[in-house]
Amino acid sequence: MGTIIALANQKGGVGKTTTAINLGAALARNGRRVLIFDFDPQANSTAGLGMRTQGLTTYDVVVGGTHANDVVVETTIENLSLIPATPSLAGAEVELVPMMAREFRLRRALEPLRDRYDYILIDCPPSLGLLTVNALAAADEVIVPVQCEYLALEGLGQLTSTLELVRRNLNPHLSLRGLLLTMFDGRTNLSQQVADEVRAHFAQTFKTVIPRSVRLSEAPSHGQSIFQYDPSSRASAAYDALAQEVIAGDNKRETGPGQKEVAR
Ligand code: ADP
Ligand code: MG
């Protein structure tokens, strides 16, 4: 059974899409079968992977009830598949409102795909609307990218109360996998201060920090992950380290905390 991870933060420009693409690519390089579900009408992860679509999209899956299997496309990266988006997805936010069990559309759609992938990464839009709620209802875990900038913590309170509401009403086993510090600039005190502050508030912050990297911002315009565009960059090392952390956390959970005690 695969793990479904939502990349969520209602702030735009914090690194959700960059993380979907590059964590996805890193997990795939490590032999994991990965599916990226582009759930943002801006369709940046579709474009960033060099994909264009005139065919079926996440909109058809969630609104139209098309079988998700029929919408999967293969990317240029081995082991990495995509369910693409187009701007038509913007309509879904409104069209879902009158639907029966509207918060569970995505969860039901992904259920049959779970055993085909080790990880399904959902790239969420920058809002806490019905699309993001669908993603949180479908997910096992959430990763929250946080930009190492002024006001980084702003909005995180609202996000954590949304997670709590989703747990209480829709998906009791949703867990916060971690906050991910992105666009860290080691030359500035501000980045370090923000990182310290985030870690002080949230124990579940990944050890791996994603550096600010021009290469990372250039890669999507070439339709490539950082591993294709600049495999020897610090950014590619960082996303690989993040993948190792994600995989190690899974292994730990499978053995369970009890067994870890015994091992010690
Ligand atoms: P979101 O999906 O949360 O809106 P993106 O991943 O699209 O955020 O990132 C916003 C912008 O910042 C994009 O132009 C992206 O290329 C750039 N970016 C993301 N991460 C980094 C980074 N670590 N260093 C430099 N630029 C980055
Ligand atoms: Mg995005």
Coordinates of C-alpha atoms and ligand atoms in Angstrom, one line a residue:
M1 CA 0.0 0.0 0.0
G2 CA 1.5 3.4 -1.0
T3 CA 1.6 6.5 1.1
I4 CA -0.4 9.5 0.0
I5 CA 1.4 12.8 0.8
A6 CA -0.2 16.2 0.3
L7 CA 2.1 19.2 -0.2
A8 CA 0.1 22.0 1.4
N9 CA 0.4 25.6 2.4
Q10 CA -2.2 28.2 1.5
K11 CA 0.6 30.6 0.9
G12 CA 1.8 30.7 -2.7
G13 CA 5.4 30.6 -3.8
V14 CA 6.7 28.6 -0.8
G15 CA 8.0 25.6 -2.7
K16 CA 5.0 23.2 -2.9
T17 CA 5.4 22.5 -6.6
T18 CA 9.2 22.5 -6.6
T19 CA 9.0 20.0 -3.8
A20 CA 6.4 17.8 -5.6
I21 CA 8.6 17.6 -8.6
N22 CA 12.0 17.2 -7.0
L23 CA 11.0 15.1 -4.0
G24 CA 9.0 13.0 -6.5
A25 CA 12.1 12.7 -8.8
A26 CA 14.4 11.9 -5.9
L27 CA 12.1 9.1 -4.6
A28 CA 11.8 7.7 -8.1
R29 CA 15.6 7.7 -8.5
N30 CA 15.7 5.6 -5.3
G31 CA 13.6 3.0 -7.0
R32 CA 10.2 4.0 -5.6
R33 CA 7.2 4.2 -7.8
V34 CA 5.9 7.7 -7.6
L35 CA 2.7 9.5 -8.9
I36 CA 2.4 13.2 -8.8
F37 CA -1.2 14.4 -8.7
D38 CA -1.3 18.0 -10.0
F39 CA -4.1 19.6 -8.0
D40 CA -3.4 23.3 -8.7
P41 CA -5.2 25.0 -11.5
Q42 CA -2.0 26.8 -12.3
A43 CA -0.7 23.4 -13.5
N44 CA 2.9 24.3 -12.6
S45 CA 4.0 20.7 -11.7
T46 CA 2.6 19.5 -15.1
A47 CA 4.5 22.2 -17.0
G48 CA 7.6 21.9 -14.7
L49 CA 7.9 18.2 -15.7
G50 CA 7.8 19.2 -19.3
M51 CA 4.3 17.8 -19.9
R52 CA 1.4 19.4 -21.8
T53 CA -2.0 17.9 -22.0
Q54 CA -5.0 18.2 -24.3
G55 CA -6.3 15.0 -22.8
L56 CA -7.8 14.0 -19.5
T57 CA -6.7 15.8 -16.3
T58 CA -7.2 15.9 -12.5
Y59 CA -10.4 17.8 -13.2
D60 CA -11.9 14.8 -15.0
V61 CA -10.9 12.6 -12.1
V62 CA -12.4 14.7 -9.4
V63 CA -15.4 16.3 -11.0
G64 CA -16.1 14.0 -13.9
G65 CA -15.5 10.7 -12.1
T66 CA -13.1 9.4 -14.8
H67 CA -11.1 6.5 -13.5
A68 CA -7.7 7.8 -12.3
N69 CA -5.9 4.9 -14.1
D70 CA -7.1 6.3 -17.5
V71 CA -5.5 9.7 -16.8
V72 CA -2.0 8.7 -15.7
V73 CA 0.8 9.7 -18.0
E74 CA 4.4 8.7 -17.9
T75 CA 7.0 11.5 -17.4
T76 CA 10.6 11.6 -18.8
I77 CA 11.7 10.2 -15.5
E78 CA 11.7 6.5 -14.9
N79 CA 9.3 5.5 -12.1
L80 CA 7.6 8.9 -12.1
S81 CA 4.1 9.2 -13.3
L82 CA 1.8 12.2 -13.4
I83 CA -1.9 13.0 -13.4
P84 CA -1.7 16.4 -15.1
A85 CA -3.8 19.5 -14.6
T86 CA -5.0 22.4 -16.8
P87 CA -6.5 25.7 -15.8
S88 CA -9.9 24.1 -16.2
L89 CA -9.4 22.7 -12.7
A90 CA -10.2 26.2 -11.3
G91 CA -13.9 25.4 -12.0
A92 CA -13.7 22.4 -9.8
E93 CA -13.6 24.5 -6.6
V94 CA -17.2 25.7 -7.4
E95 CA -18.5 22.7 -9.2
L96 CA -17.7 20.4 -6.3
V97 CA -19.9 22.5 -3.9
P98 CA -23.3 20.9 -4.6
M99 CA -21.8 17.4 -5.0
M100 CA -22.6 14.4 -2.7
A101 CA -19.6 13.6 -0.4
R102 CA -17.8 16.5 -2.0
E103 CA -14.8 16.3 0.4
F104 CA -14.1 12.6 -0.5
R105 CA -14.0 12.8 -4.3
L106 CA -10.2 12.6 -4.4
R107 CA -9.9 10.0 -1.7
R108 CA -12.3 7.7 -3.6
A109 CA -10.5 8.4 -6.9
L110 CA -7.1 7.5 -5.5
E111 CA -8.1 4.4 -3.7
P112 CA -7.6 2.0 -6.7
L113 CA -4.1 3.5 -7.4
R114 CA -2.7 3.0 -4.0
D115 CA -1.2 -0.4 -4.6
R116 CA 0.4 0.7 -7.9
Y117 CA 2.6 3.4 -6.3
D118 CA 4.9 3.7 -3.2
Y119 CA 4.1 7.4 -3.0
I120 CA 1.4 9.6 -4.4
L121 CA 2.3 13.3 -4.0
I122 CA -0.6 15.8 -4.2
D123 CA 0.5 19.3 -5.3
C124 CA -2.1 21.5 -3.7
P125 CA -3.2 25.0 -4.7
P126 CA -2.4 28.0 -2.6
S127 CA -5.7 28.1 -0.7
L128 CA -7.6 26.2 2.0
G129 CA -10.6 25.7 -0.3
L130 CA -12.4 22.5 -1.3
L131 CA -9.5 21.2 -3.5
T132 CA -7.0 21.3 -0.6
V133 CA -9.6 19.8 1.7
N134 CA -10.1 17.0 -0.8
A135 CA -6.3 16.5 -0.7
L136 CA -6.2 16.4 3.1
A137 CA -9.1 14.0 3.2
A138 CA -7.3 11.7 0.8
A139 CA -3.8 12.0 2.3
D140 CA -2.0 9.9 5.0
E141 CA 0.5 12.7 5.6
V142 CA 1.1 16.3 4.9
I143 CA 4.3 18.1 4.2
V144 CA 4.2 21.8 4.6
P145 CA 6.9 23.8 2.7
V146 CA 7.8 27.0 4.5
Q147 CA 9.8 29.7 2.9
C148 CA 12.7 31.0 5.0
E149 CA 11.5 34.6 4.7
Y150 CA 9.9 37.3 6.9
L151 CA 6.4 36.2 8.1
A152 CA 7.2 32.6 7.4
L153 CA 5.0 31.5 10.4
E154 CA 2.1 33.7 9.3
G155 CA -0.8 31.5 8.3
L156 CA 0.6 28.3 9.8
G157 CA -1.8 28.6 12.7
Q158 CA -4.7 28.7 10.2
L159 CA -3.2 25.7 8.4
T160 CA -2.8 23.6 11.6
S161 CA -6.4 24.4 12.6
T162 CA -7.5 23.2 9.2
L163 CA -5.6 20.0 9.7
E164 CA -7.3 19.6 13.1
L165 CA -10.7 20.1 11.5
V166 CA -10.0 17.6 8.8
R167 CA -8.8 15.1 11.4
R168 CA -11.9 15.5 13.4
N169 CA -14.4 15.5 10.6
L170 CA -13.0 13.7 7.6
N171 CA -9.7 11.9 8.0
P172 CA -8.7 10.9 11.6
H173 CA -5.4 9.4 10.7
L174 CA -4.0 12.4 8.8
S175 CA -0.6 13.1 10.2
L176 CA 1.7 16.1 9.8
R177 CA 4.8 14.5 8.4
G178 CA 6.8 17.6 8.6
L179 CA 7.5 21.3 7.8
L180 CA 10.1 21.7 5.2
L181 CA 12.3 24.8 5.3
T182 CA 12.8 26.1 1.7
M183 CA 14.8 28.8 0.0
F184 CA 17.2 28.9 2.8
D185 CA 19.9 31.5 2.3
G186 CA 22.9 30.7 4.6
R187 CA 24.4 34.2 4.0
T188 CA 21.5 36.0 5.7
N189 CA 20.7 36.1 9.4
L190 CA 17.0 36.2 8.5
S191 CA 17.0 32.7 7.0
Q192 CA 18.7 31.3 10.1
Q193 CA 16.3 33.2 12.4
V194 CA 13.3 31.9 10.6
A195 CA 14.6 28.4 10.6
D196 CA 15.2 28.5 14.3
E197 CA 11.8 30.0 15.0
V198 CA 10.0 27.4 12.8
R199 CA 11.9 24.6 14.6
A200 CA 11.0 26.1 18.0
H201 CA 7.3 26.0 17.1
F202 CA 7.2 22.7 15.2
A203 CA 9.2 19.7 16.4
Q204 CA 8.2 18.0 13.2
T205 CA 10.5 20.0 11.0
F206 CA 12.6 18.0 8.5
K207 CA 16.4 18.1 9.2
T208 CA 16.9 18.6 5.5
V209 CA 16.8 22.3 4.5
I210 CA 16.3 23.2 0.9
P211 CA 18.8 26.0 -0.1
R212 CA 17.8 29.0 -2.2
S213 CA 19.1 28.0 -5.6
V214 CA 18.9 29.7 -9.0
R215 CA 19.3 26.3 -10.7
L216 CA 16.2 25.1 -8.9
S217 CA 14.1 28.0 -10.2
E218 CA 15.5 27.5 -13.8
A219 CA 14.9 23.8 -14.0
P220 CA 11.1 23.9 -14.6
S221 CA 11.4 26.2 -17.6
H222 CA 13.4 23.3 -19.2
G223 CA 10.7 20.8 -18.1
Q224 CA 13.3 19.1 -15.9
S225 CA 13.8 18.0 -12.4
I226 CA 17.0 19.3 -10.7
F227 CA 18.5 15.8 -11.1
Q228 CA 18.3 16.2 -14.9
Y229 CA 19.0 19.9 -15.0
D230 CA 21.9 20.1 -12.6
P231 CA 22.6 16.8 -10.9
S232 CA 25.7 18.0 -9.1
S233 CA 24.0 21.1 -7.5
R234 CA 23.5 21.6 -3.8
A235 CA 19.8 21.7 -4.5
S236 CA 19.8 18.2 -6.0
A237 CA 21.8 16.9 -2.9
A238 CA 19.2 18.6 -0.7
Y239 CA 16.2 17.0 -2.4
D240 CA 18.0 13.6 -2.3
A241 CA 18.5 14.0 1.4
L242 CA 14.9 14.9 1.9
A243 CA 13.9 11.7 0.0
Q244 CA 16.2 9.7 2.3
E245 CA 14.5 11.3 5.3
V246 CA 11.1 10.5 4.0
I247 CA 12.1 6.9 3.3
A248 CA 13.8 6.4 6.7
G249 CA 10.7 7.8 8.5
D250 CA 8.6 5.2 6.7
N251 CA 10.9 2.4 7.7
K252 CA 10.8 3.5 11.3
R253 CA 7.0 3.6 11.3
E254 CA 6.8 0.1 9.9
T255 CA 9.0 -1.3 12.7
G256 CA 7.0 0.8 15.1
P257 CA 8.2 2.8 18.2
G258 CA 7.9 -0.2 20.5
Q259 CA 10.4 -2.3 18.5
K260 CA 12.8 0.7 18.4
E261 CA 12.8 0.6 22.2
V262 CA 13.7 -3.1 22.2
A263 CA 16.4 -2.5 19.6
R264 CA 18.0 0.0 22.0
Ligands
ADP1 P1 4.3 27.0 -4.7 O1 4.0 25.8 -5.5 O2 4.2 26.9 -3.2 O3 3.5 28.2 -5.2 P2 6.8 27.0 -6.2 O4 7.4 25.7 -5.9 O5 6.2 27.2 -7.5 O6 5.9 27.4 -5.0 O7 8.0 28.1 -6.0 C1 7.7 29.5 -6.2 C2 8.8 30.1 -7.0 O8 10.1 30.0 -6.3 C3 9.1 29.3 -8.3 O9 9.4 30.3 -9.3 C4 10.2 28.4 -8.0 O10 11.0 28.1 -9.2 C5 11.0 29.2 -7.0 N1 11.7 28.3 -6.0 C6 11.2 27.3 -5.3 N2 12.1 26.8 -4.5 C7 13.2 27.5 -4.7 C8 14.5 27.4 -4.1 N3 14.8 26.5 -3.2 N4 15.4 28.3 -4.5 C9 15.1 29.2 -5.5 N5 13.9 29.3 -6.1 C10 13.0 28.5 -5.7
MG2 MG 2.5 25.5 -6.9

